[in-house]
Amino acid sequence: HCYVTAVHAIHLPTRQVLVFRDTRDQQVWPIGAPPGQIAWRPLLLPLAATGRPPDLFCSGHVQLADGTVLVASGNNNGRLRGGGLQETWRFDPVAAATDACTFGWRGAPDASGTYRTASPPLTHDRWYPTLVRLADGRVLIAGGGSKIAAGSEPLTDDGIDAKRTTLLELFDPSAGPNGTIVPLPNADYPWPNFPTYPLLFPLPNGDVLYAGSEDVTRAEHRNGRVLATGPAPEDFFWRSKTFASDVTGGSAVQYAPGKVLKTGGPRMADNVVLATATAEAEVLDLSEVPATEAGYAAAPDAFTPAAPMHQPRHFHTLTVLPDGRVLATGGNSFSNSVAGQSPRAPCEYEGQPLHERPCTEGCPSLCVDMGAPGGADAEAGTCEVHQPRLRCSLLEMIECTADSDCEEHLPGATCEGAISRRCVLPCDEEGALCGMLSENTSCNALPAGPQAGTCPPQNNACLATRTAEVWDPACDVWTELAPQEAARMYHSVALLLPDGRVMSTGGGHRGGLAEQSSVEYFEPQYGPPGAVPPAYGFGPSSPSGWMTSGPPHLFYGSDLVVYVTNGVPVAGAVLMGLGSVTHGFDMGQRRVPLEVAPVAGQPGAYRVLGPADGGPWTAAALAPPGYYMLFLLGEDGAVSQARYVWVGPEGGAP
């Protein structure tokens, strides 16, 4: 249990995962450690306009070449038409472990002693943006709802699409002490209403592919486009080639260099987005395409249909595994928080539809975190953090100002909460579904159900796609796996870990969805039953002799010697990008196969050959500089535990 709905998860090179949901609930989890070792990392950098801490909910983020994390934008007022935040932030995982007061967030006190961010602001505020690390370490910033982009247009309820910014921006971490962010003047998205959280992939030829979005509003948004990159901001432009697609794209992944799988998302009919999800899948192979107009002219004209998933999914996550297979976890079979055919009463409880259940019979409750956010004063050196207090309450809770307000409706309940105060009861030992609230609860105290006197909407977990499945690109086959216990619906994430497992967490934090603060693990079977994976280190002796001063370097066109300690033959190696995932899309993951060669005269020693230029590929586009996991592959398909390495040009390591 991690005490937070992990809407965002970022794999750090310090063998930790940074998770957060919104304001001051950032946590760092040492991978494999018990929940008690989770460290709270509240964001101490308040917004200049309000002095309040920023809300990072639905921001974009990616890890930079030096291992720090760039976080862009966040929540302004909870509505896409209100735009997002214009600020950016930098999180330093090394400083987080040593500085007990800044918690790893980079910045400095201003003249008044207020701790401010040192990162540059965005040109456009943008809620729901995607960030992509490019071959030279710069970051492309695209998508998002923007009040600045709306200009003088009225901010009406029916004007949401007008504020989805088509402007792209570029962050350069090497320009000055804090980097710069500049607009790309020739790279406005060529169609109206660039979708939020666009599915963007850096190709091995140096270009960037747009492959769709969970947020398509027009049929052409399903189609692929390619963004050309260059050394100067004015060198970025959209190429003329388009790749026709029939799949909107609830999630997508680059499962091999230049090869993209896109699956699921909402169905469309007559250019209208429907509430039902699809199980369809498509692939696009641009692995051998040069970064020229002529090269793309000879490329496929469309995505190719792939075998459909067994389950329809929207808001799911695709995770590429070290052996090249792709895992699909979570998702919804119907819309988002819209519930069944009735938007107010989707599911059943104990066999009875909630919209038919009188509230006097009791309504289901959930275990929620009612803890207060921590306070921090960088100048004074005080660093109190949020402490979770788990309580039972309705999903839509009864408001109160004092304990006496609760007695009539929820006997034994207390009035709790730092800002929004609600009547709550103690959680049961399971800490999950708390059961039924009192039969004496007054119907008048509850939010109105779809019928008078009925229970308010409960989480629509009956619409969750619980059964995970895995796709094998070698034979284009999906295999169903065991179902997940929790409903990993909208706002869920999945992330590859160094031991080859995939953590699945989050889901919820939207009306009608239960908050899911637990973590589950998918444990793949790599190779046949009983296959023994290679065990390796970076020194010829025992584990105590392995490198401990930090991740070793694997330079472009060079090699790195590894030592297998259990005698298992090695057939290959693979670099896996450190994930940075939210809203069904991992902005950091990639899979780069590498060759290995035995070292003559040294049993168990292998040279791992680093990424190199070849054909239309460049080493830097194949594996942009930064930290990766290095997995060794056994001859029978077994996969080793990973070790972290820094990959990039010689002389460029942090």
Short mmCIF file of C-alpha atoms in Angstrom, two decimals, residues 410-616:
data_model
loop_
_atom_site.label_atom_id
_atom_site.label_comp_id
_atom_site.label_asym_id
_atom_site.label_seq_id
_atom_site.Cartn_x
_atom_site.Cartn_y
_atom_site.Cartn_z
CA LEU A 410 -23.20 8.41 10.46
CA PRO A 411 -23.19 7.44 14.13
CA GLY A 412 -19.64 7.20 15.41
CA ALA A 413 -18.20 9.21 12.54
CA THR A 414 -15.89 12.17 13.00
CA CYS A 415 -15.45 15.27 10.87
CA GLU A 416 -11.99 15.22 9.27
CA GLY A 417 -10.02 16.81 6.47
CA ALA A 418 -7.60 19.68 6.05
CA ILE A 419 -9.55 21.67 3.45
CA SER A 420 -12.72 19.79 2.48
CA ARG A 421 -14.07 18.27 5.70
CA ARG A 422 -16.15 15.08 5.52
CA CYS A 423 -17.81 12.65 7.91
CA VAL A 424 -15.68 9.52 8.12
CA LEU A 425 -15.48 6.24 10.02
CA PRO A 426 -12.43 4.15 10.96
CA CYS A 427 -11.20 1.78 8.26
CA ASP A 428 -11.40 -1.95 8.67
CA GLU A 429 -8.21 -4.01 8.81
CA GLU A 430 -8.35 -4.74 5.09
CA GLY A 431 -8.17 -1.03 4.29
CA ALA A 432 -10.08 -1.47 1.05
CA LEU A 433 -13.86 -1.66 0.70
CA CYS A 434 -15.16 -0.66 4.09
CA GLY A 435 -18.56 -2.26 3.76
CA MET A 436 -21.88 -0.60 4.49
CA LEU A 437 -22.50 2.69 6.18
CA SER A 438 -25.18 2.80 8.84
CA GLU A 439 -28.77 1.88 8.00
CA ASN A 440 -29.72 4.98 9.98
CA THR A 441 -27.99 7.22 7.47
CA SER A 442 -30.42 9.84 6.29
CA CYS A 443 -31.01 9.82 2.56
CA ASN A 444 -31.12 13.59 2.70
CA ALA A 445 -27.50 13.67 3.83
CA LEU A 446 -26.19 11.88 0.77
CA PRO A 447 -25.54 13.29 -2.69
CA ALA A 448 -28.62 12.67 -4.78
CA GLY A 449 -28.77 9.31 -6.52
CA PRO A 450 -30.32 8.86 -9.96
CA GLN A 451 -33.58 7.99 -8.21
CA ALA A 452 -34.90 9.60 -5.06
CA GLY A 453 -33.66 7.89 -1.92
CA THR A 454 -31.13 5.66 -3.66
CA CYS A 455 -27.42 5.31 -3.09
CA PRO A 456 -25.11 7.87 -4.71
CA PRO A 457 -22.88 6.66 -7.54
CA GLN A 458 -20.33 4.12 -6.47
CA ASN A 459 -17.12 3.45 -8.32
CA ASN A 460 -17.77 1.81 -11.69
CA ALA A 461 -15.38 -1.07 -11.10
CA CYS A 462 -17.70 -3.37 -13.04
CA LEU A 463 -16.46 -1.63 -16.18
CA ALA A 464 -12.78 -2.30 -15.44
CA THR A 465 -10.76 -4.49 -17.81
CA ARG A 466 -9.05 -6.60 -15.17
CA THR A 467 -7.53 -9.41 -17.25
CA ALA A 468 -3.99 -8.57 -18.32
CA GLU A 469 -2.66 -9.92 -21.60
CA VAL A 470 0.66 -10.06 -23.41
CA TRP A 471 1.43 -9.66 -27.12
CA ASP A 472 4.21 -11.57 -28.87
CA PRO A 473 5.34 -9.66 -31.99
CA ALA A 474 7.08 -12.75 -33.38
CA CYS A 475 3.75 -14.50 -33.96
CA ASP A 476 1.24 -11.63 -33.51
CA VAL A 477 -0.63 -13.42 -30.73
CA TRP A 478 -2.19 -12.05 -27.54
CA THR A 479 -2.21 -14.37 -24.52
CA GLU A 480 -4.55 -13.70 -21.60
CA LEU A 481 -3.09 -13.74 -18.11
CA ALA A 482 -4.50 -13.77 -14.61
CA PRO A 483 -6.94 -10.96 -13.71
CA GLN A 484 -5.80 -8.10 -11.53
CA GLU A 485 -7.37 -7.65 -8.12
CA ALA A 486 -7.83 -3.89 -8.31
CA ALA A 487 -9.72 -1.92 -10.96
CA ARG A 488 -6.85 -0.25 -12.82
CA MET A 489 -8.95 2.20 -14.79
CA TYR A 490 -8.40 5.85 -15.67
CA HIS A 491 -5.29 7.33 -14.00
CA SER A 492 -3.62 3.93 -13.58
CA VAL A 493 0.05 3.33 -14.49
CA ALA A 494 2.40 0.41 -15.17
CA LEU A 495 6.18 0.46 -14.99
CA LEU A 496 8.98 -2.05 -15.73
CA LEU A 497 11.26 -2.79 -12.75
CA PRO A 498 14.89 -3.99 -12.70
CA ASP A 499 13.89 -7.53 -11.73
CA GLY A 500 11.81 -7.87 -14.90
CA ARG A 501 8.48 -7.50 -13.12
CA VAL A 502 5.94 -4.82 -14.00
CA MET A 503 4.35 -2.81 -11.22
CA SER A 504 0.72 -1.86 -11.80
CA THR A 505 -0.77 0.79 -9.57
CA GLY A 506 -3.08 3.78 -9.48
CA GLY A 507 -6.52 4.24 -10.92
CA GLY A 508 -9.25 6.58 -9.73
CA HIS A 509 -9.07 10.24 -8.72
CA ARG A 510 -12.06 11.11 -10.86
CA GLY A 511 -15.77 11.17 -10.09
CA GLY A 512 -17.26 7.69 -10.18
CA LEU A 513 -13.91 5.91 -9.82
CA ALA A 514 -12.57 4.37 -6.62
CA GLU A 515 -9.14 5.51 -5.47
CA GLN A 516 -6.67 2.64 -5.92
CA SER A 517 -3.60 3.17 -3.75
CA SER A 518 -2.33 -0.42 -3.79
CA VAL A 519 0.38 -1.90 -6.02
CA GLU A 520 0.23 -5.20 -7.90
CA TYR A 521 3.02 -6.95 -9.78
CA PHE A 522 3.01 -8.88 -13.02
CA GLU A 523 5.74 -11.51 -12.95
CA PRO A 524 6.48 -12.58 -16.55
CA GLN A 525 7.77 -16.01 -17.39
CA TYR A 526 10.88 -15.43 -19.45
CA GLY A 527 11.80 -18.56 -21.32
CA PRO A 528 10.49 -22.09 -20.66
CA PRO A 529 9.69 -23.29 -17.12
CA GLY A 530 12.88 -23.84 -15.19
CA ALA A 531 14.99 -21.57 -17.41
CA VAL A 532 17.90 -20.10 -15.46
CA PRO A 533 18.65 -16.42 -16.13
CA PRO A 534 22.21 -15.10 -16.33
CA ALA A 535 23.51 -13.41 -13.18
CA TYR A 536 26.09 -10.74 -13.84
CA GLY A 537 28.10 -7.84 -12.48
CA PHE A 538 30.70 -5.34 -13.64
CA GLY A 539 33.69 -6.98 -12.01
CA PRO A 540 35.37 -10.39 -12.39
CA SER A 541 34.98 -11.44 -8.74
CA SER A 542 32.11 -11.88 -6.32
CA PRO A 543 29.22 -9.43 -5.95
CA SER A 544 31.25 -7.54 -3.34
CA GLY A 545 33.72 -6.69 -6.10
CA TRP A 546 31.15 -5.23 -8.44
CA MET A 547 31.08 -1.53 -9.15
CA THR A 548 29.48 0.37 -6.29
CA SER A 549 30.46 3.97 -7.08
CA GLY A 550 27.59 4.46 -9.52
CA PRO A 551 26.30 3.15 -12.83
CA PRO A 552 29.06 2.42 -15.37
CA HIS A 553 29.16 4.10 -18.77
CA LEU A 554 28.35 2.51 -22.10
CA PHE A 555 29.46 4.95 -24.77
CA TYR A 556 28.16 5.07 -28.32
CA GLY A 557 30.18 2.78 -30.57
CA SER A 558 32.13 1.38 -27.61
CA ASP A 559 31.66 -1.60 -25.33
CA LEU A 560 31.31 -2.55 -21.69
CA VAL A 561 32.62 -5.78 -20.17
CA VAL A 562 30.22 -7.73 -17.95
CA TYR A 563 30.94 -10.88 -15.95
CA VAL A 564 28.43 -13.72 -15.68
CA THR A 565 28.79 -15.38 -12.29
CA ASN A 566 26.58 -18.46 -12.64
CA GLY A 567 27.91 -19.92 -15.90
CA VAL A 568 24.72 -19.36 -17.95
CA PRO A 569 25.53 -18.66 -21.63
CA VAL A 570 24.50 -15.22 -22.88
CA ALA A 571 22.79 -14.77 -26.25
CA GLY A 572 22.25 -11.02 -26.23
CA ALA A 573 21.57 -7.92 -24.21
CA VAL A 574 18.99 -5.15 -24.24
CA LEU A 575 18.78 -1.59 -22.95
CA MET A 576 15.44 -0.63 -21.43
CA GLY A 577 14.58 3.02 -20.90
CA LEU A 578 13.52 4.11 -17.44
CA GLY A 579 9.77 4.62 -17.53
CA SER A 580 7.96 7.91 -17.04
CA VAL A 581 4.29 7.04 -17.29
CA THR A 582 0.90 8.67 -16.87
CA HIS A 583 -2.50 8.42 -18.56
CA GLY A 584 -1.71 5.18 -20.35
CA PHE A 585 1.48 6.41 -22.00
CA ASP A 586 5.09 5.86 -20.95
CA MET A 587 7.13 8.85 -22.15
CA GLY A 588 10.44 7.26 -21.15
CA GLN A 589 10.34 3.60 -22.11
CA ARG A 590 12.20 2.17 -25.10
CA ARG A 591 13.86 -1.14 -25.96
CA VAL A 592 17.25 -1.22 -27.69
CA PRO A 593 18.71 -4.68 -28.51
CA LEU A 594 22.49 -4.97 -28.22
CA GLU A 595 25.02 -7.53 -29.38
CA VAL A 596 27.36 -9.37 -27.02
CA ALA A 597 30.62 -11.16 -27.69
CA PRO A 598 32.65 -13.45 -25.39
CA VAL A 599 35.98 -12.11 -24.18
CA ALA A 600 38.73 -14.50 -25.32
CA GLY A 601 40.50 -16.24 -22.46
CA GLN A 602 38.09 -14.97 -19.78
CA PRO A 603 35.31 -17.49 -19.04
CA GLY A 604 32.07 -15.75 -18.20
CA ALA A 605 33.23 -12.38 -19.53
CA TYR A 606 31.27 -10.71 -22.34
CA ARG A 607 31.63 -7.46 -24.22
CA VAL A 608 28.32 -5.61 -24.55
CA LEU A 609 28.48 -3.50 -27.70
CA GLY A 610 26.98 -0.04 -27.29
CA PRO A 611 24.56 1.63 -29.73
CA ALA A 612 26.25 2.65 -32.99
CA ASP A 613 25.38 4.51 -36.18
CA GLY A 614 24.22 2.33 -39.06
CA GLY A 615 21.97 2.77 -42.09
CA PRO A 616 19.27 5.36 -41.32
#
